[in-house]
CSV table of C-alpha atoms and ligand atoms in Angstrom, one decimal:
chain,number,residue,atom,x,y,z
A,602,MET,CA,0.0,0.0,0.0
A,603,THR,CA,1.3,3.5,-0.8
A,604,GLN,CA,1.7,5.9,2.1
A,605,ILE,CA,-0.1,9.1,1.1
A,606,ASP,CA,1.0,11.2,4.1
A,607,ASP,CA,2.0,10.5,7.7
A,608,THR,CA,-1.4,9.1,8.6
A,609,ARG,CA,-1.2,5.6,10.0
A,610,GLY,CA,-4.5,3.9,10.7
A,611,LEU,CA,-6.5,6.1,13.0
A,612,ASP,CA,-3.5,8.2,13.8
A,613,TYR,CA,-4.0,11.1,11.5
A,614,HIS,CA,-1.4,13.3,10.1
A,615,GLU,CA,-2.8,16.7,10.9
A,616,SER,CA,-1.4,19.9,9.3
A,617,LEU,CA,-2.0,23.4,10.5
A,618,LEU,CA,-5.2,25.2,9.7
A,619,TRP,CA,-3.2,27.7,7.6
A,620,GLU,CA,-1.8,24.8,5.5
A,621,LYS,CA,-5.3,23.4,4.9
A,622,ALA,CA,-6.9,26.8,4.2
A,623,ARG,CA,-7.8,27.8,0.6
A,624,SER,CA,-8.9,31.3,-0.3
A,625,ASP,CA,-11.6,30.0,-2.6
A,626,THR,CA,-13.3,27.9,0.1
A,627,PRO,CA,-14.3,30.4,2.8
A,628,GLY,CA,-15.9,29.0,5.9
A,629,VAL,CA,-18.4,31.8,6.0
A,630,ASP,CA,-20.3,32.9,2.9
A,631,LEU,CA,-21.6,36.4,3.2
A,632,PRO,CA,-22.5,38.7,0.3
A,633,THR,CA,-20.0,41.5,-0.2
A,634,PRO,CA,-21.8,44.7,0.9
A,635,GLU,CA,-22.3,47.3,-1.9
A,636,ASN,CA,-22.3,51.0,-1.5
A,637,LYS,CA,-22.6,50.9,2.3
A,638,PRO,CA,-20.8,53.8,4.0
A,639,LEU,CA,-18.2,52.8,6.5
A,640,ARG,CA,-19.7,53.2,10.0
A,641,THR,CA,-16.3,53.0,11.6
A,642,GLY,CA,-15.1,56.3,10.1
A,643,GLN,CA,-11.6,56.1,8.7
A,644,ASN,CA,-10.9,52.8,10.3
A,645,ALA,CA,-11.6,50.5,7.4
A,646,ARG,CA,-11.5,46.8,8.5
A,647,ALA,CA,-8.2,45.2,7.7
A,648,GLU,CA,-7.6,41.6,6.7
A,649,ILE,CA,-7.2,39.7,9.9
A,650,GLY,CA,-5.5,36.7,8.3
A,651,LEU,CA,-7.7,33.9,9.7
A,652,PRO,CA,-7.5,30.7,7.7
A,653,GLN,CA,-10.4,30.1,5.4
A,654,ILE,CA,-11.8,26.8,6.3
A,655,SER,CA,-15.2,25.1,6.4
A,656,GLU,CA,-17.0,24.0,9.6
A,657,PRO,CA,-16.5,20.2,9.0
A,658,GLN,CA,-12.8,20.8,8.4
A,659,ALA,CA,-12.5,22.9,11.5
A,660,VAL,CA,-14.3,20.3,13.6
A,661,ARG,CA,-12.1,17.4,12.3
A,662,HIS,CA,-9.0,19.5,12.9
A,663,PHE,CA,-9.7,20.0,16.5
A,664,VAL,CA,-11.1,16.5,17.2
A,665,ARG,CA,-8.0,14.9,15.6
A,666,LEU,CA,-5.7,17.1,17.6
A,667,SER,CA,-7.6,16.2,20.8
A,668,THR,CA,-7.0,12.5,20.2
A,669,LYS,CA,-3.2,13.2,20.3
A,670,ASN,CA,-3.5,14.4,23.8
A,671,TYR,CA,-2.9,12.2,26.8
A,672,SER,CA,-5.0,12.8,29.9
A,673,ILE,CA,-6.0,11.3,33.3
A,674,ASP,CA,-9.1,10.0,31.5
A,675,HIS,CA,-6.9,8.0,29.1
A,676,GLY,CA,-4.7,6.2,31.5
A,677,PHE,CA,-2.2,6.0,34.3
A,678,PHE,CA,-0.6,9.4,35.1
A,679,PRO,CA,2.0,9.0,37.9
A,680,LEU,CA,3.3,12.6,37.6
A,681,GLY,CA,5.0,13.1,41.0
A,682,SER,CA,4.1,16.2,43.0
A,683,CYS,CA,1.1,16.9,40.7
A,684,THR,CA,-1.5,14.6,42.2
A,685,MET,CA,-3.1,13.6,38.9
A,686,LYS,CA,-6.2,11.9,40.5
A,687,HIS,CA,-9.5,11.1,38.8
A,688,ASN,CA,-11.9,14.0,38.5
A,689,PRO,CA,-15.2,12.6,39.8
A,690,ARG,CA,-18.0,13.3,37.4
A,691,LEU,CA,-20.3,14.2,40.2
A,692,ASN,CA,-18.3,17.4,40.7
A,693,GLU,CA,-18.8,18.2,37.0
A,694,LYS,CA,-22.5,17.8,37.3
A,695,MET,CA,-22.6,20.1,40.3
A,696,ALA,CA,-20.6,22.8,38.5
A,697,ARG,CA,-22.9,22.6,35.6
A,698,LEU,CA,-26.1,23.3,37.6
A,699,PRO,CA,-27.6,26.3,35.9
A,700,GLY,CA,-27.7,28.2,39.2
A,701,PHE,CA,-23.9,28.0,39.4
A,702,ALA,CA,-22.9,27.9,35.8
A,703,HIS,CA,-24.9,30.9,34.6
A,704,LEU,CA,-23.9,33.3,37.3
A,705,HIS,CA,-22.2,36.6,36.4
A,706,PRO,CA,-19.6,38.0,38.8
A,707,LEU,CA,-21.2,41.4,38.6
A,708,GLN,CA,-24.6,40.3,39.7
A,709,PRO,CA,-25.9,42.0,42.8
A,710,MET,CA,-25.1,40.0,45.9
A,711,GLU,CA,-28.7,39.5,46.8
A,712,THR,CA,-29.0,37.3,43.7
A,713,THR,CA,-25.9,35.2,44.4
A,714,GLN,CA,-26.5,34.2,48.0
A,715,GLY,CA,-26.3,30.5,47.2
A,716,ALA,CA,-22.9,30.9,45.5
A,717,LEU,CA,-21.5,32.9,48.4
A,718,ALA,CA,-22.8,30.4,50.9
A,719,LEU,CA,-21.0,27.7,48.9
A,720,MET,CA,-17.7,29.7,49.0
A,721,CYS,CA,-18.2,30.3,52.7
A,722,GLU,CA,-18.7,26.6,53.3
A,723,LEU,CA,-15.5,25.8,51.3
A,724,GLN,CA,-13.6,28.3,53.4
A,725,ARG,CA,-14.9,26.5,56.5
A,726,TRP,CA,-13.9,23.0,55.2
A,727,LEU,CA,-10.4,24.2,54.2
A,728,GLY,CA,-10.0,26.0,57.6
A,729,GLU,CA,-11.1,22.9,59.4
A,730,LEU,CA,-8.8,20.5,57.4
A,731,THR,CA,-5.7,22.7,57.8
A,732,GLY,CA,-6.5,24.0,61.3
A,733,LEU,CA,-5.9,27.5,59.8
A,734,PRO,CA,-9.2,29.4,59.9
A,735,GLY,CA,-8.3,32.5,57.8
A,736,VAL,CA,-9.1,31.4,54.3
A,737,CYS,CA,-8.9,33.4,51.0
A,738,LEU,CA,-10.2,31.6,47.9
A,739,THR,CA,-9.0,34.0,45.2
A,740,PRO,CA,-5.5,32.7,44.2
A,741,ALA,CA,-5.7,31.1,40.8
A,742,ALA,CA,-3.1,28.3,41.3
A,743,GLY,CA,-0.6,27.0,43.8
A,744,ALA,CA,2.1,29.4,42.7
A,745,HIS,CA,-0.4,32.3,42.9
A,746,GLY,CA,-1.2,31.0,46.4
A,747,GLU,CA,2.5,31.1,47.3
A,748,LEU,CA,2.6,34.7,46.2
A,749,ALA,CA,-0.5,35.5,48.2
A,750,GLY,CA,1.0,33.8,51.3
A,751,ILE,CA,4.4,35.4,51.2
A,752,MET,CA,2.7,38.8,50.5
A,753,THR,CA,0.6,38.1,53.6
A,754,ILE,CA,3.8,37.4,55.7
A,755,ARG,CA,5.5,40.4,54.3
A,756,ALA,CA,2.5,42.7,55.1
A,757,ALA,CA,2.5,41.3,58.7
A,758,HIS,CA,6.2,42.1,59.1
A,759,LEU,CA,6.0,45.6,57.6
A,760,HIS,CA,2.9,46.3,59.8
A,761,LYS,CA,5.0,45.4,62.9
A,762,GLY,CA,7.9,47.5,61.7
A,763,HIS,CA,10.1,44.5,61.1
A,764,HIS,CA,12.0,45.9,58.2
A,765,HIS,CA,15.2,44.0,59.1
A,766,LYS,CA,13.5,40.7,58.2
A,767,THR,CA,14.7,40.2,54.7
A,768,VAL,CA,15.5,36.5,54.3
A,769,ILE,CA,13.3,33.5,53.5
A,770,LEU,CA,14.7,30.0,54.2
A,771,VAL,CA,14.0,27.4,51.5
A,772,PRO,CA,15.3,23.8,51.4
A,773,ASP,CA,17.2,22.8,48.3
A,774,SER,CA,14.6,20.1,47.5
A,775,ALA,CA,11.8,22.8,47.1
A,776,HIS,CA,9.7,23.3,44.0
A,777,GLY,CA,11.1,26.1,41.9
A,778,THR,CA,8.1,28.3,42.6
A,779,ASN,CA,9.1,28.6,46.3
A,780,PRO,CA,12.4,30.6,45.8
A,781,ALA,CA,10.9,32.4,42.8
A,782,THR,CA,7.9,33.6,45.0
A,783,ALA,CA,10.2,34.8,47.8
A,784,ALA,CA,12.4,36.6,45.3
A,785,MET,CA,9.4,38.2,43.7
A,786,CYS,CA,8.4,39.6,47.1
A,787,GLY,CA,11.8,41.1,47.5
A,788,TYR,CA,13.3,38.6,49.8
A,789,THR,CA,16.7,37.1,49.8
A,790,ILE,CA,16.7,33.3,49.6
A,791,ARG,CA,18.9,31.3,52.0
A,792,THR,CA,19.1,27.6,51.1
A,793,ILE,CA,18.8,24.8,53.6
A,794,PRO,CA,20.8,21.8,52.3
A,795,THR,CA,19.1,18.4,52.5
A,796,ARG,CA,21.4,16.3,50.3
A,797,GLU,CA,22.4,13.4,52.5
A,798,THR,CA,19.2,12.7,54.3
A,799,GLY,CA,16.5,14.1,51.9
A,800,ARG,CA,15.1,15.9,54.8
A,801,VAL,CA,15.6,19.2,56.6
A,802,THR,CA,17.6,18.3,59.7
A,803,LEU,CA,17.5,20.2,62.9
A,804,SER,CA,21.3,21.1,62.5
A,805,ALA,CA,21.0,22.3,58.9
A,806,PHE,CA,18.0,24.4,59.9
A,807,LYS,CA,19.8,25.9,62.9
A,808,GLU,CA,22.7,26.8,60.7
A,809,ALA,CA,20.5,28.5,58.1
A,810,LEU,CA,18.6,30.3,60.8
A,811,GLY,CA,21.6,31.7,62.6
A,812,ASP,CA,20.4,34.2,65.3
A,813,GLY,CA,17.2,34.6,63.2
A,814,TYR,CA,17.3,38.4,63.3
A,815,ASP,CA,17.0,38.8,59.5
A,816,VAL,CA,14.7,35.7,58.9
A,817,ALA,CA,11.2,36.6,57.8
A,818,GLY,CA,10.1,33.0,57.3
A,819,MET,CA,10.6,29.7,55.7
A,820,MET,CA,8.9,27.8,52.9
A,821,VAL,CA,8.7,24.0,53.4
A,822,THR,CA,6.7,21.3,51.6
A,823,ASN,CA,5.7,18.5,53.8
A,824,PRO,CA,5.9,15.7,52.9
A,825,ASN,CA,8.7,17.1,50.8
A,826,THR,CA,9.5,16.5,47.1
A,827,CYS,CA,11.6,13.5,47.9
A,828,GLY,CA,8.3,11.8,49.2
A,829,LEU,CA,9.5,12.0,52.8
A,830,PHE,CA,7.8,13.4,55.9
A,831,GLU,CA,9.8,16.1,57.6
A,832,LYS,CA,10.2,14.5,61.0
A,833,ASP,CA,11.7,17.4,62.8
A,834,ILE,CA,9.2,19.9,61.6
A,835,ARG,CA,7.7,20.6,65.0
A,836,GLU,CA,11.0,21.5,66.6
A,837,ILE,CA,12.0,23.5,63.5
A,838,SER,CA,8.8,25.5,63.4
A,839,ASP,CA,9.2,26.2,67.2
A,840,LEU,CA,12.6,27.6,66.7
A,841,LEU,CA,11.5,29.7,63.7
A,842,HIS,CA,8.6,31.2,65.6
A,843,LYS,CA,10.9,32.0,68.5
A,844,ALA,CA,13.0,34.0,66.1
A,845,GLY,CA,10.0,35.9,64.9
A,846,GLY,CA,9.6,34.1,61.5
A,847,TYR,CA,6.5,32.7,59.9
A,848,PHE,CA,6.2,29.2,58.4
A,849,TYR,CA,4.8,29.0,54.9
A,850,GLY,CA,3.6,25.5,54.2
A,851,ASP,CA,3.6,24.6,50.5
A,852,GLY,CA,0.4,22.5,50.4
A,853,ALA,CA,1.0,20.8,47.1
A,854,ASN,CA,1.5,17.5,48.8
A,855,PHE,CA,-1.5,17.8,51.1
A,856,ASN,CA,-2.9,14.6,49.5
A,857,ALA,CA,-0.6,12.7,51.8
A,858,LEU,CA,-2.0,14.3,55.0
A,859,VAL,CA,-5.5,15.3,54.3
A,860,GLY,CA,-7.8,14.2,57.1
A,861,LYS,CA,-4.8,12.7,59.1
A,862,ILE,CA,-2.8,15.8,60.2
A,863,ARG,CA,-3.7,19.4,60.5
A,864,PRO,CA,-0.8,21.5,59.2
A,865,SER,CA,-1.5,24.0,62.0
A,866,ASP,CA,-0.4,21.3,64.4
A,867,LEU,CA,3.0,21.2,62.6
A,868,GLY,CA,3.4,24.9,63.1
A,869,VAL,CA,2.3,26.1,59.7
A,870,ASP,CA,1.2,29.8,59.7
A,871,VAL,CA,0.0,30.1,56.1
A,872,MET,CA,-0.3,27.6,53.3
A,873,HIS,CA,-1.8,27.2,49.9
A,874,ILE,CA,-4.0,24.3,48.9
A,875,ASN,CA,-4.0,23.2,45.2
A,876,LEU,CA,-7.7,22.4,44.6
A,877,HIS,CA,-6.6,20.8,41.3
A,878,LYS,CA,-4.3,18.4,43.2
A,879,THR,CA,-5.7,17.4,46.5
A,880,PHE,CA,-9.3,18.1,45.8
A,881,SER,CA,-9.6,16.6,42.3
A,882,THR,CA,-10.5,19.6,40.2
A,883,PRO,CA,-9.1,19.3,36.7
A,884,HIS,CA,-5.6,20.3,35.9
A,885,GLY,CA,-4.0,22.0,33.0
A,886,GLY,CA,-6.0,22.0,29.7
A,887,GLY,CA,-9.0,21.0,31.8
A,888,GLY,CA,-8.4,23.6,34.4
A,889,PRO,CA,-8.2,26.4,35.4
A,890,GLY,CA,-6.3,25.8,38.6
A,891,SER,CA,-7.2,27.2,42.0
A,892,GLY,CA,-4.9,27.8,45.0
A,893,PRO,CA,-6.7,29.1,48.1
A,894,ILE,CA,-4.6,30.1,51.1
A,895,CYS,CA,-5.3,29.2,54.7
A,896,CYS,CA,-3.7,31.1,57.6
A,897,THR,CA,-3.7,31.6,61.4
A,898,PRO,CA,-6.0,34.2,63.0
A,899,GLU,CA,-2.8,36.2,63.6
A,900,LEU,CA,-2.1,36.5,59.9
A,901,ALA,CA,-5.7,36.8,58.7
A,902,PRO,CA,-5.8,40.6,58.8
A,903,TYR,CA,-3.0,40.6,56.2
A,904,MET,CA,-4.6,38.2,53.7
A,905,PRO,CA,-5.6,39.3,50.2
A,906,THR,CA,-9.2,40.3,49.7
A,907,PRO,CA,-12.0,39.6,49.0
A,908,ILE,CA,-13.1,37.1,51.6
A,909,VAL,CA,-16.6,35.7,51.9
A,910,ILE,CA,-18.2,36.6,55.2
A,911,LYS,CA,-21.5,35.9,56.8
A,912,ASP,CA,-23.4,38.7,58.5
A,913,GLN,CA,-26.3,37.2,60.4
A,914,ASN,CA,-28.1,35.4,57.6
A,915,THR,CA,-26.6,37.2,54.6
A,916,TYR,CA,-23.4,36.3,52.8
A,917,ARG,CA,-21.2,39.0,51.2
A,918,LEU,CA,-17.7,39.6,49.7
A,919,GLU,CA,-15.7,41.7,52.0
A,920,GLN,CA,-13.7,44.3,50.1
A,921,ALA,CA,-10.3,45.8,50.4
A,922,GLY,CA,-11.2,48.7,52.5
A,923,GLU,CA,-12.7,46.5,55.2
A,924,ARG,CA,-9.4,44.8,55.9
A,925,PRO,CA,-7.1,47.8,56.0
A,926,THR,CA,-3.9,45.8,56.7
A,927,SER,CA,-4.6,43.4,53.8
A,928,CYS,CA,-1.9,42.9,51.2
A,929,GLY,CA,-4.4,43.8,48.6
A,930,GLN,CA,-6.5,42.2,45.8
A,931,LEU,CA,-4.7,39.7,43.6
A,932,LYS,CA,-7.3,38.6,41.2
A,933,GLY,CA,-10.4,39.9,39.4
A,934,PHE,CA,-13.6,39.2,41.4
A,935,HIS,CA,-13.4,36.1,43.7
A,936,GLY,CA,-11.3,33.4,42.1
A,937,GLN,CA,-12.2,30.3,40.1
A,938,PHE,CA,-15.7,29.8,41.2
A,939,GLY,CA,-16.3,26.7,39.1
A,940,MET,CA,-13.4,25.0,40.9
A,941,HIS,CA,-14.8,26.0,44.2
A,942,VAL,CA,-18.0,24.1,43.4
A,943,ARG,CA,-16.1,21.0,42.3
A,944,ALA,CA,-13.8,21.0,45.3
A,945,LEU,CA,-16.6,21.4,47.8
A,946,SER,CA,-18.6,18.6,46.0
A,947,TYR,CA,-15.5,16.4,46.3
A,948,MET,CA,-15.1,17.1,50.0
A,949,MET,CA,-18.7,16.7,50.9
A,950,SER,CA,-19.1,13.5,48.9
A,951,HIS,CA,-16.1,12.0,50.7
A,952,GLY,CA,-16.9,13.4,54.1
A,953,LYS,CA,-14.3,13.6,56.9
A,954,ASP,CA,-13.7,9.8,57.1
A,955,GLY,CA,-13.6,9.5,53.3
A,956,LEU,CA,-10.9,12.2,53.0
A,957,LYS,CA,-8.8,10.4,55.6
A,958,ARG,CA,-9.1,7.3,53.6
A,959,VAL,CA,-8.0,9.2,50.5
A,960,SER,CA,-4.6,10.0,52.0
A,961,GLU,CA,-4.2,6.5,53.5
A,962,ASP,CA,-4.8,4.9,50.1
A,963,ALA,CA,-2.5,7.4,48.3
A,964,VAL,CA,0.3,6.6,50.7
A,965,ILE,CA,-0.3,2.8,50.5
A,966,HIS,CA,-0.2,2.9,46.7
A,967,ALA,CA,3.1,4.7,46.6
A,968,ASN,CA,4.6,2.3,49.1
A,969,TYR,CA,3.3,-0.7,47.1
A,970,ILE,CA,5.2,0.6,44.0
A,971,LEU,CA,8.3,1.3,46.1
A,972,SER,CA,8.2,-2.2,47.6
A,973,GLN,CA,7.8,-3.8,44.2
A,974,LEU,CA,10.6,-1.8,42.5
A,975,GLN,CA,13.2,-1.3,45.1
A,976,ASP,CA,15.2,-4.3,44.0
A,977,ASP,CA,15.3,-3.1,40.4
A,978,TYR,CA,16.0,0.6,40.8
A,979,HIS,CA,18.2,2.6,43.1
A,980,VAL,CA,16.2,4.1,46.0
A,981,PRO,CA,18.1,7.3,47.2
A,982,TYR,CA,16.3,7.5,50.6
A,983,ALA,CA,15.1,4.4,52.4
A,984,GLY,CA,11.3,4.0,52.7
A,985,PRO,CA,8.6,3.9,53.7
A,986,CYS,CA,7.6,6.9,51.7
A,987,MET,CA,4.5,9.1,51.8
A,988,HIS,CA,2.2,9.5,48.8
A,989,GLU,CA,5.0,9.5,46.2
A,990,CYS,CA,8.1,7.4,45.9
A,991,LEU,CA,11.5,8.4,44.5
A,992,LEU,CA,13.8,6.2,42.4
A,993,THR,CA,16.8,7.0,40.2
A,994,ASP,CA,18.5,5.7,37.1
A,995,LYS,CA,21.8,5.0,38.9
A,996,ILE,CA,21.8,1.3,38.2
A,997,GLN,CA,20.6,1.5,34.7
A,998,LYS,CA,22.9,4.4,33.8
A,999,GLU,CA,25.9,2.2,34.1
A,1000,LYS,CA,24.6,0.5,30.9
A,1001,GLY,CA,23.7,3.8,29.3
A,1002,VAL,CA,20.0,3.8,29.9
A,1003,THR,CA,18.8,7.0,31.6
A,1004,THR,CA,15.7,8.4,33.3
A,1005,LEU,CA,14.8,10.0,29.9
A,1006,ASP,CA,14.9,6.5,28.2
A,1007,ILE,CA,12.7,5.0,31.0
A,1008,ALA,CA,10.2,7.9,30.7
A,1009,LYS,CA,10.0,7.5,26.9
A,1010,THR,CA,9.5,3.7,27.3
A,1011,LEU,CA,6.5,4.4,29.5
A,1012,ILE,CA,4.9,6.4,26.7
A,1013,GLU,CA,5.4,3.4,24.3
A,1014,TYR,CA,3.4,1.4,26.8
A,1015,GLY,CA,0.6,3.9,26.9
A,1016,MET,CA,1.4,5.6,30.2
A,1017,HIS,CA,2.3,9.1,31.1
A,1018,PRO,CA,5.8,9.2,32.5
A,1019,MET,CA,6.5,10.0,36.1
A,1020,THR,CA,8.1,13.4,37.0
A,1021,VAL,CA,11.7,13.2,35.8
A,1022,TYR,CA,14.9,14.9,36.9
A,1023,PHE,CA,13.0,16.6,39.9
A,1024,PRO,CA,13.7,17.1,42.7
A,1025,LEU,CA,17.0,18.6,41.4
A,1026,VAL,CA,19.0,17.4,44.5
A,1027,VAL,CA,18.7,13.8,43.3
A,1028,GLN,CA,20.6,12.8,40.1
A,1029,GLY,CA,18.4,11.1,37.5
A,1030,ALA,CA,15.3,11.4,39.7
A,1031,MET,CA,12.0,9.6,39.0
A,1032,LEU,CA,9.3,10.8,41.2
A,1033,ILE,CA,6.3,8.5,41.1
A,1034,GLU,CA,2.9,9.5,42.5
A,1035,PRO,CA,0.2,6.9,41.7
A,1036,THR,CA,-2.7,8.6,43.7
A,1037,GLU,CA,-5.4,6.7,45.5
A,1038,THR,CA,-7.7,6.4,42.5
A,1039,GLU,CA,-5.8,3.8,40.6
A,1040,SER,CA,-6.8,0.1,40.7
A,1041,GLN,CA,-4.2,-2.5,41.7
A,1042,ALA,CA,-4.3,-3.8,38.1
A,1043,GLU,CA,-3.2,-0.5,36.8
A,1044,LEU,CA,-0.4,-0.2,39.5
A,1045,ASP,CA,0.7,-3.7,38.5
A,1046,ARG,CA,0.8,-2.9,34.9
A,1047,PHE,CA,3.1,0.1,35.6
A,1048,ILE,CA,5.3,-2.1,37.8
A,1049,HIS,CA,5.4,-4.7,35.1
A,1050,VAL,CA,6.7,-2.2,32.5
A,1051,MET,CA,9.3,-0.8,35.0
A,1052,LYS,CA,10.5,-4.3,35.7
A,1053,MET,CA,10.7,-5.2,32.0
A,1054,VAL,CA,12.9,-2.1,31.4
A,1055,ALA,CA,15.2,-3.1,34.4
A,1056,GLN,CA,15.5,-6.7,33.0
A,1057,ASP,CA,16.2,-5.5,29.5
A,1058,VAL,CA,19.0,-3.3,30.9
A,1059,THR,CA,20.4,-6.2,32.9
A,1060,ALA,CA,20.3,-8.5,29.9
A,1061,GLY,CA,22.0,-5.9,27.7
A,1062,ARG,CA,18.9,-5.3,25.5
A,1063,THR,CA,19.2,-1.6,25.5
A,1064,ASP,CA,19.1,-0.5,21.9
A,1065,THR,CA,15.3,-0.3,21.6
A,1066,LEU,CA,15.0,1.6,24.9
A,1067,HIS,CA,16.8,4.5,23.2
A,1068,THR,CA,14.3,4.6,20.3
A,1069,TYR,CA,11.1,4.7,22.2
A,1070,PRO,CA,8.4,5.9,21.7
A,1071,VAL,CA,7.8,4.5,18.2
A,1072,SER,CA,4.0,4.1,18.4
A,1073,ALA,CA,3.1,7.6,19.6
A,1074,PRO,CA,2.0,10.4,17.3
A,1075,ARG,CA,5.5,11.9,17.8
A,1076,ARG,CA,8.9,10.1,18.2
A,1077,ARG,CA,11.7,11.3,20.2
A,1078,LEU,CA,12.3,15.0,19.8
A,1079,ASP,CA,15.5,16.9,20.0
A,1080,GLU,CA,14.6,18.4,23.4
A,1081,VAL,CA,17.8,20.3,23.9
A,1082,LYS,CA,17.4,22.0,20.5
A,1083,ALA,CA,13.7,22.7,21.2
A,1084,ALA,CA,14.6,24.3,24.5
A,1085,LYS,CA,17.6,26.3,23.2
A,1086,GLU,CA,16.2,27.3,19.8
A,1087,PRO,CA,12.4,27.3,20.2
A,1088,ASN,CA,10.7,27.8,16.9
A,1089,LEU,CA,7.2,28.8,17.8
A,1090,ARG,CA,6.0,30.5,14.6
A,1091,TRP,CA,4.7,29.1,11.4
A,1092,LYS,CA,5.4,31.5,8.6
A,1093,VAL,CA,2.8,32.1,5.8
A,1094,SER,CA,4.9,31.3,2.7
B,67,PLP,C1,2.5,21.9,41.9
B,67,PLP,C2,3.4,22.5,42.9
B,67,PLP,C3,3.4,23.9,43.1
B,67,PLP,C4,2.8,24.9,42.3
B,67,PLP,O1,1.4,24.7,42.1
B,67,PLP,P1,0.7,25.2,40.7
B,67,PLP,O2,-0.8,25.0,41.0
B,67,PLP,O3,1.2,24.3,39.6
B,67,PLP,O4,1.0,26.6,40.5
B,67,PLP,C5,4.2,24.3,44.2
B,67,PLP,N1,4.9,23.4,44.9
B,67,PLP,C6,4.9,22.1,44.7
B,67,PLP,C7,5.7,21.2,45.6
B,67,PLP,C8,4.1,21.6,43.7
B,67,PLP,O5,4.1,20.3,43.4
């Protein structure tokens, strides 16, 4: 059979809309207006350069592209630190209820009491689960929540006249958004090294703290990005508080703790919650994200606005002027309301006991994978782990097979790779987070592929591992070139 383009079976070759477009087949067929005076004055309408394409062509284009995407609804997605759990359809149904879906943010508050009550209830649940009752729902993602939280800390220090507090402590295993956030707020970053243990030790912390005079706070993810619980966190937070610093808890890994531990009991003063991680609202293309912050009563006056409050039987959005020490408004209106509906639906359908079970199952699943793979792959820090497990390519690399090869092999077997080369402190890192929503069959399938790779490496069958994926819409790309010389434009020839 002759190959007519790159289409193979149901995997279509899909060119750009501009490549398909033909000037003699416009998608819209309107008569050319004759002798009509221009109602826009001198501003004649210019060609806007949209491709001319018919409706069925446009529909096929986007449907074909959509089939090239991989998603949590396709298959296993063990992307460490991202908590890619199933998005229950009940939540979607709730968010689509016309009373929620058709609201407009400028509607008078008398007509949006139900929505405000829902947000108030979500604030209450988040406050209860974290032990931090000051809740602001507006931040649009985790990183935005970090910004909100560090701005809150900064506003508190400035209000107290603590201008000498200019340093934020961040462990070297932190997500890049932590130091970036602190730097954006004008702080100097002092790194706490964790290399040997994978944890912040009391001695490393004390050294970074010094006499604490210039320390405004610290940002710590717990469990951390090595999948480990920070055992000394209570002593560390006590010392930090004694020195007049605040503890920012990066809540991205809350899925390991929800319902089991209240971050306030660990000394956290303010933290963000990624609703799109822990509370199952869709990520990325299915987003938008949502990153509410929760804080202590002491920090609440400095939180961003607006907050939903209840006056007797009426709900309303508090505005900036009502919280004069607030660090300000960070987002138009009140945040991603559709995500608030989904997250509350998730919480209420699980209940307090169900949420506890979520974190227990997430932790058991990660430990199951660790226990099955620890003889095949190098484990940098001994288990048990929390809700994600960390492996490296140390053993395989001796035979030339790297973390990148292993990730690409997973694509060949129809799975999304784990998080690779992160955390940065571990060479060739593979951070695997299965989440609680996977079946044992799916976990076993992943383990099977990982074992196959390890056995192929041991047996010296490594050639094909460097070529994968061969069955995906795209083969291996020159990632270095793509990063160094990104070519993001298609030129009309
Ligand atoms: C995901 C993540 C963030 C940032 O959250 P976004 O919602 O992606 O902005 C911060 N810290 C850690 C540890 C994360 O995993």
